[in-house]
GROMACS .gro file of C-alpha atoms in nm:
model
  310
    1MET     CA    1  11.398   9.414  11.997
    2GLN     CA    2  11.658   9.109  12.075
    3THR     CA    3  11.687   8.817  11.916
    4ARG     CA    4  11.897   8.525  11.995
    5HIS     CA    5  12.007   8.341  11.671
    6GLY     CA    6  12.355   8.213  11.552
    7SER     CA    7  12.544   8.320  11.236
    8ALA     CA    8  12.487   7.994  10.940
    9THR     CA    9  12.667   7.966  10.593
   10GLY     CA   10  12.515   7.964  10.271
   11PRO     CA   11  12.210   8.076  10.187
   12LEU     CA   12  11.897   8.030  10.429
   13ILE     CA   13  11.624   8.015  10.164
   14GLU     CA   14  11.743   7.853   9.894
   15VAL     CA   15  11.450   7.836   9.622
   16SER     CA   16  11.539   7.654   9.292
   17GLY     CA   17  11.297   7.546   8.995
   18VAL     CA   18  10.962   7.614   9.175
   19ARG     CA   19  10.689   7.558   8.940
   20LYS     CA   20  10.300   7.504   9.063
   21SER     CA   21   9.993   7.533   8.813
   22TYR     CA   22   9.623   7.575   8.883
   23ALA     CA   23   9.371   7.400   8.651
   24GLY     CA   24   9.642   7.377   8.396
   25ARG     CA   25   9.816   7.681   8.423
   26ALA     CA   26  10.131   7.787   8.532
   27VAL     CA   27  10.106   8.043   8.818
   28VAL     CA   28  10.504   7.968   8.966
   29ASP     CA   29  10.700   7.898   8.622
   30GLY     CA   30  11.077   7.776   8.705
   31VAL     CA   31  11.096   8.068   8.993
   32SER     CA   32  11.478   8.067   9.177
   33PHE     CA   33  11.642   8.302   9.423
   34ALA     CA   34  11.825   8.280   9.762
   35VAL     CA   35  11.831   8.451  10.070
   36ASP     CA   36  12.114   8.491  10.271
   37GLU     CA   37  12.079   8.477  10.676
   38GLY     CA   38  12.058   8.838  10.782
   39GLU     CA   39  11.896   9.013  10.461
   40ILE     CA   40  11.598   9.167  10.388
   41PHE     CA   41  11.500   8.996  10.023
   42GLY     CA   42  11.187   9.181   9.849
   43ILE     CA   43  10.995   9.024   9.660
   44LEU     CA   44  10.790   9.219   9.381
   45GLY     CA   45  10.571   9.198   9.060
   46PRO     CA   46  10.234   9.288   8.970
   47ASN     CA   47   9.922   9.147   9.066
   48GLY     CA   48   9.878   8.758   8.964
   49ALA     CA   49  10.194   8.761   8.878
   50GLY     CA   50  10.269   8.466   9.120
   51LYS     CA   51  10.410   8.640   9.457
   52THR     CA   52  10.204   8.479   9.721
   53THR     CA   53  10.218   8.167   9.593
   54THR     CA   54  10.560   8.198   9.566
   55VAL     CA   55  10.586   8.271   9.965
   56GLU     CA   56  10.369   8.046  10.032
   57CYS     CA   57  10.556   7.698   9.879
   58VAL     CA   58  10.863   7.905  10.145
   59GLU     CA   59  10.574   7.855  10.443
   60GLY     CA   60  10.519   7.508  10.356
   61LEU     CA   61  10.174   7.585  10.299
   62ARG     CA   62  10.184   7.483   9.949
   63ARG     CA   63  10.382   7.178   9.744
   64PRO     CA   64  10.555   7.300   9.472
   65ASP     CA   65  10.469   7.075   9.123
   66GLU     CA   66  10.847   7.086   9.096
   67GLY     CA   67  11.151   7.212   9.226
   68ARG     CA   68  11.309   7.228   9.555
   69VAL     CA   69  11.285   7.502   9.831
   70ARG     CA   70  11.449   7.455  10.146
   71VAL     CA   71  11.485   7.695  10.464
   72ALA     CA   72  11.783   7.661  10.714
   73GLY     CA   73  11.806   7.307  10.540
   74LEU     CA   74  11.399   7.257  10.640
   75ASP     CA   75  11.202   7.104  10.329
   76PRO     CA   76  10.842   7.324  10.460
   77ALA     CA   77  10.618   7.061  10.279
   78ARG     CA   78  10.811   6.763  10.487
   79ASP     CA   79  10.942   6.870  10.821
   80ARG     CA   80  10.670   7.132  10.887
   81ALA     CA   81  10.664   7.105  11.253
   82GLN     CA   82  11.037   7.190  11.299
   83LEU     CA   83  10.967   7.500  11.033
   84THR     CA   84  10.709   7.624  11.279
   85ARG     CA   85  10.988   7.708  11.592
   86ILE     CA   86  11.200   7.925  11.336
   87LEU     CA   87  10.946   8.093  11.059
   88GLY     CA   88  10.721   8.354  11.182
   89ALA     CA   89  10.468   8.439  10.863
   90GLN     CA   90  10.213   8.733  10.855
   91LEU     CA   91   9.986   8.610  10.588
   92GLN     CA   92   9.836   8.847  10.245
   93GLU     CA   93   9.453   8.744  10.408
   94SER     CA   94   9.417   8.643  10.821
   95GLU     CA   95   9.165   8.593  11.056
   96ILE     CA   96   9.137   8.474  11.410
   97GLN     CA   97   8.822   8.399  11.661
   98PRO     CA   98   8.668   8.716  11.660
   99LYS     CA   99   8.573   8.714  12.022
  100LEU     CA  100   8.945   8.719  12.145
  101THR     CA  101   9.042   9.014  12.231
  102VAL     CA  102   9.404   9.173  12.151
  103ARG     CA  103   9.536   9.067  12.469
  104GLU     CA  104   9.447   8.724  12.465
  105ALA     CA  105   9.564   8.669  12.093
  106LEU     CA  106   9.869   8.764  12.210
  107GLU     CA  107   9.897   8.541  12.518
  108LEU     CA  108   9.734   8.259  12.312
  109TYR     CA  109  10.020   8.257  12.019
  110SER     CA  110  10.318   8.340  12.305
  111ALA     CA  111  10.211   8.004  12.480
  112PHE     CA  112  10.277   7.778  12.143
  113TYR     CA  113  10.631   7.889  12.172
  114PRO     CA  114  10.884   7.782  12.441
  115ARG     CA  115  11.066   8.135  12.447
  116PRO     CA  116  10.836   8.357  12.318
  117LEU     CA  117  10.894   8.724  12.274
  118ASP     CA  118  10.771   8.962  12.540
  119TRP     CA  119  10.458   9.077  12.397
  120ARG     CA  120  10.383   9.421  12.576
  121PRO     CA  121  10.711   9.604  12.402
  122LEU     CA  122  10.557   9.458  12.078
  123ALA     CA  123  10.201   9.581  12.151
  124GLU     CA  124  10.365   9.926  12.231
  125ARG     CA  125  10.565   9.975  11.868
  126LEU     CA  126  10.281   9.848  11.683
  127ARG     CA  127  10.068  10.145  11.868
  128LEU     CA  128   9.820   9.835  12.002
  129THR     CA  129   9.857   9.883  12.341
  130GLU     CA  130   9.512  10.105  12.348
  131THR     CA  131   9.333   9.796  12.166
  132LEU     CA  132   9.449   9.513  12.427
  133GLY     CA  133   9.071   9.484  12.560
  134THR     CA  134   8.918   9.479  12.234
  135ARG     CA  135   8.773   9.198  12.029
  136PHE     CA  136   8.935   9.132  11.733
  137ALA     CA  137   8.600   9.199  11.524
  138LYS     CA  138   8.594   9.540  11.641
  139LEU     CA  139   8.958   9.593  11.507
  140SER     CA  140   8.990   9.830  11.199
  141GLY     CA  141   9.206   9.682  10.923
  142GLY     CA  142   9.500   9.845  11.012
  143GLN     CA  143   9.464   9.751  11.376
  144LYS     CA  144   9.426   9.377  11.244
  145GLN     CA  145   9.764   9.430  11.021
  146ARG     CA  146   9.944   9.504  11.306
  147LEU     CA  147   9.829   9.285  11.528
  148PHE     CA  148   9.919   9.035  11.247
  149ILE     CA  149  10.269   9.146  11.224
  150ALA     CA  150  10.299   9.110  11.608
  151LEU     CA  151  10.185   8.782  11.607
  152ALA     CA  152  10.419   8.640  11.340
  153LEU     CA  153  10.722   8.808  11.588
  154LEU     CA  154  10.624   8.659  11.892
  155GLY     CA  155  10.801   8.334  11.861
  156ASP     CA  156  11.143   8.499  11.796
  157PRO     CA  157  11.198   8.333  11.436
  158ARG     CA  158  11.479   8.303  11.272
  159VAL     CA  159  11.322   8.356  10.937
  160VAL     CA  160  10.993   8.615  10.916
  161VAL     CA  161  10.775   8.646  10.565
  162LEU     CA  162  10.558   8.928  10.577
  163ASP     CA  163  10.314   8.924  10.299
  164GLU     CA  164  10.241   9.294  10.247
  165LEU     CA  165  10.374   9.414  10.506
  166THR     CA  166  10.166   9.759  10.546
  167THR     CA  167   9.850   9.738  10.362
  168GLY     CA  168   9.583   9.917  10.524
  169LEU     CA  169   9.862  10.118  10.757
  170ASP     CA  170   9.840  10.513  10.745
  171PRO     CA  171  10.153  10.647  10.673
  172ARG     CA  172  10.257  10.726  11.013
  173ALA     CA  173  10.163  10.334  11.147
  174ARG     CA  174  10.333  10.219  10.789
  175ARG     CA  175  10.663  10.411  10.882
  176ASP     CA  176  10.655  10.332  11.251
  177THR     CA  177  10.643   9.975  11.109
  178TRP     CA  178  10.926  10.024  10.865
  179GLU     CA  179  11.184  10.096  11.189
  180LEU     CA  180  11.019   9.797  11.362
  181ILE     CA  181  11.130   9.594  11.077
  182GLU     CA  182  11.499   9.747  11.070
  183ASP     CA  183  11.522   9.661  11.403
  184VAL     CA  184  11.365   9.299  11.389
  185ARG     CA  185  11.687   9.232  11.080
  186ALA     CA  186  11.915   9.415  11.306
  187GLY     CA  187  11.851   9.167  11.570
  188GLY     CA  188  12.004   8.878  11.312
  189VAL     CA  189  11.622   8.799  11.163
  190THR     CA  190  11.583   8.692  10.795
  191VAL     CA  191  11.322   8.889  10.637
  192LEU     CA  192  11.143   8.780  10.287
  193LEU     CA  193  10.884   9.069  10.229
  194VAL     CA  194  10.657   9.073   9.999
  195THR     CA  195  10.538   9.438   9.903
  196HIS     CA  196  10.326   9.667   9.629
  197PHE     CA  197  10.475   9.937   9.806
  198MET     CA  198  10.817  10.091   9.626
  199GLU     CA  199  10.926  10.343   9.877
  200GLU     CA  200  10.876   9.976  10.112
  201ALA     CA  201  11.136   9.772   9.923
  202GLN     CA  202  11.367  10.041   9.850
  203ARG     CA  203  11.409  10.177  10.155
  204LEU     CA  204  11.411   9.823  10.339
  205CYS     CA  205  11.551   9.536  10.117
  206ASP     CA  206  11.906   9.460  10.060
  207ARG     CA  207  11.770   9.264   9.725
  208VAL     CA  208  11.478   9.255   9.541
  209ALA     CA  209  11.292   8.982   9.309
  210VAL     CA  210  11.066   9.083   9.066
  211ILE     CA  211  10.854   8.815   8.948
  212ASP     CA  212  10.626   8.859   8.611
  213ARG     CA  213  10.405   8.575   8.482
  214GLY     CA  214  10.548   8.333   8.715
  215ARG     CA  215  10.890   8.397   8.649
  216VAL     CA  216  11.196   8.643   8.799
  217ALA     CA  217  11.233   8.893   8.545
  218ALA     CA  218  11.514   9.058   8.754
  219LEU     CA  219  11.668   9.006   9.104
  220ASP     CA  220  11.947   9.285   9.189
  221THR     CA  221  11.984   9.554   9.484
  222PRO     CA  222  11.721   9.838   9.464
  223ALA     CA  223  12.051  10.056   9.328
  224GLY     CA  224  12.124   9.792   9.080
  225LEU     CA  225  11.750   9.790   8.944
  226ILE     CA  226  11.756  10.165   8.895
  227SER     CA  227  12.060  10.150   8.705
  228ARG     CA  228  11.886   9.926   8.452
  229THR     CA  229  11.606  10.183   8.393
  230ALA     CA  230  11.646  10.338   8.041
  231GLY     CA  231  11.666  10.692   8.186
  232SER     CA  232  11.849  10.724   8.509
  233THR     CA  233  11.770  11.099   8.568
  234VAL     CA  234  11.434  11.256   8.518
  235VAL     CA  235  11.403  11.645   8.448
  236SER     CA  236  11.043  11.794   8.447
  237PHE     CA  237  10.957  12.194   8.375
  238THR     CA  238  10.699  12.428   8.222
  239PRO     CA  239  10.887  12.581   7.960
  240SER     CA  240  10.809  12.982   7.918
  241ALA     CA  241  10.733  12.945   7.532
  242PRO     CA  242  10.673  12.597   7.342
  243VAL     CA  243  10.992  12.403   7.316
  244ASP     CA  244  11.077  12.264   6.956
  245GLU     CA  245  10.974  11.838   6.958
  246HIS     CA  246  11.231  11.722   6.749
  247ALA     CA  247  11.518  11.916   6.937
  248LEU     CA  248  11.451  11.756   7.211
  249ALA     CA  249  11.419  11.440   7.057
  250VAL     CA  250  11.730  11.482   6.950
  251LEU     CA  251  11.928  11.534   7.314
  252PRO     CA  252  12.214  11.308   7.378
  253ALA     CA  253  12.103  10.952   7.590
  254LEU     CA  254  11.741  11.058   7.589
  255ALA     CA  255  11.527  10.763   7.673
  256SER     CA  256  11.194  10.935   7.644
  257VAL     CA  257  11.037  11.243   7.648
  258GLU     CA  258  10.664  11.332   7.757
  259GLN     CA  259  10.465  11.651   7.673
  260ARG     CA  260  10.124  11.705   7.873
  261ASP     CA  261   9.925  11.996   8.020
  262GLY     CA  262  10.215  12.223   7.906
  263ARG     CA  263  10.488  12.027   8.131
  264VAL     CA  264  10.788  11.864   8.014
  265THR     CA  265  10.927  11.545   8.133
  266LEU     CA  266  11.256  11.406   8.011
  267HIS     CA  267  11.409  11.049   8.083
  268GLY     CA  268  11.767  11.077   8.037
  269THR     CA  269  12.131  11.106   8.209
  270ASP     CA  270  12.304  11.405   8.356
  271GLU     CA  271  12.408  11.464   8.013
  272THR     CA  272  12.088  11.502   7.904
  273VAL     CA  273  11.989  11.787   8.116
  274ASP     CA  274  12.344  11.961   8.055
  275ALA     CA  275  12.209  11.978   7.726
  276LEU     CA  276  11.854  12.040   7.751
  277LEU     CA  277  11.976  12.383   7.965
  278THR     CA  278  12.221  12.458   7.662
  279LEU     CA  279  11.907  12.373   7.465
  280LEU     CA  280  11.674  12.660   7.683
  281ALA     CA  281  11.963  12.932   7.726
  282ARG     CA  282  11.972  12.906   7.378
  283HIS     CA  283  11.632  12.998   7.266
  284HIS     CA  284  11.554  13.202   7.576
  285ILE     CA  285  11.355  12.968   7.731
  286THR     CA  286  11.282  12.983   8.089
  287ALA     CA  287  11.203  12.648   8.283
  288HIS     CA  288  10.993  12.721   8.554
  289GLN     CA  289  10.949  12.489   8.824
  290LEU     CA  290  11.229  12.291   8.750
  291ARG     CA  291  11.263  11.927   8.879
  292VAL     CA  292  11.561  11.731   8.818
  293SER     CA  293  11.557  11.325   9.027
  294ASP     CA  294  11.699  11.046   8.996
  295SER     CA  295  11.475  10.765   8.885
  296THR     CA  296  11.307  10.531   9.137
  297LEU     CA  297  11.241  10.171   9.184
  298ASP     CA  298  10.883  10.250   9.062
  299ASP     CA  299  11.042  10.324   8.725
  300ALA     CA  300  11.242  10.011   8.728
  301PHE     CA  301  10.945   9.839   8.819
  302LEU     CA  302  10.740   9.944   8.517
  303ASP     CA  303  11.039   9.927   8.304
  304LEU     CA  304  11.071   9.553   8.367
  305THR     CA  305  10.721   9.487   8.404
  306GLY     CA  306  10.578   9.664   8.080
  307ALA     CA  307  10.402   9.920   8.262
  308ARG     CA  308  10.214   9.681   8.454
  309GLN     CA  309  10.107   9.818   8.795
  310PRO     CA  310  10.152   9.587   9.105
   0.00000   0.00000   0.00000
């Protein structure tokens, strides 16, 4: 996908001390972050953490009670007309007129912009070509999601906000969409991505802000967040004979150990793994179905949010 955007100095998106409350309850409580031009910046968090409210302030759909938001120097609430020319958005929940066909929706939205992208290659990339004559009301959930992604990109935006980008998509469509977003970024578009798919964030994002209870709990690269986990290496196995729990508990650099249904899982470091293998060899215990892997962004997320699911 080709885009035509010049470079800028400094952050393209600035969110500083943003607060938003509903009925006296703080949903967003002092959130701050900055997004550089050309970056894919992810926002993760449990349900109700304030992710969507935060990005709605960036999009100009909500006005913060306190704090400052700027997108390319524009105030989203005050400069809404100018913002719509440079920002595309795929919302968490969207609807269009139910009798519009996919082709009519793409042509209508193209007419809103002075220099829209050609919607045909976009429709083909998002597997919408076979549905061009289908009315919106007849589309599946996944087809609607792909259409809204296309509509967000039609204006050749400088910034695109994607809220739960691949919810409802099958695994093939999800990976196709990931490749599309990588192409979009390669064309110079800055992407603000809200997601609860850890694999998605780990693959796509240059940096990630983890928002929990309305605040930024951590902000780093995916690799940086993973390195903060209590155990950066995970080893699991089924022992041929019971392993002494005390011997496992005193392994060096051990973060946690769990035994369930005859299988043992440890979080630690490479030093933990070496000591474990020595321990098993000393007691002539075979480790069946041995698996050793690095921690993932999912592990880091659970550590940072107290094991509350997104």
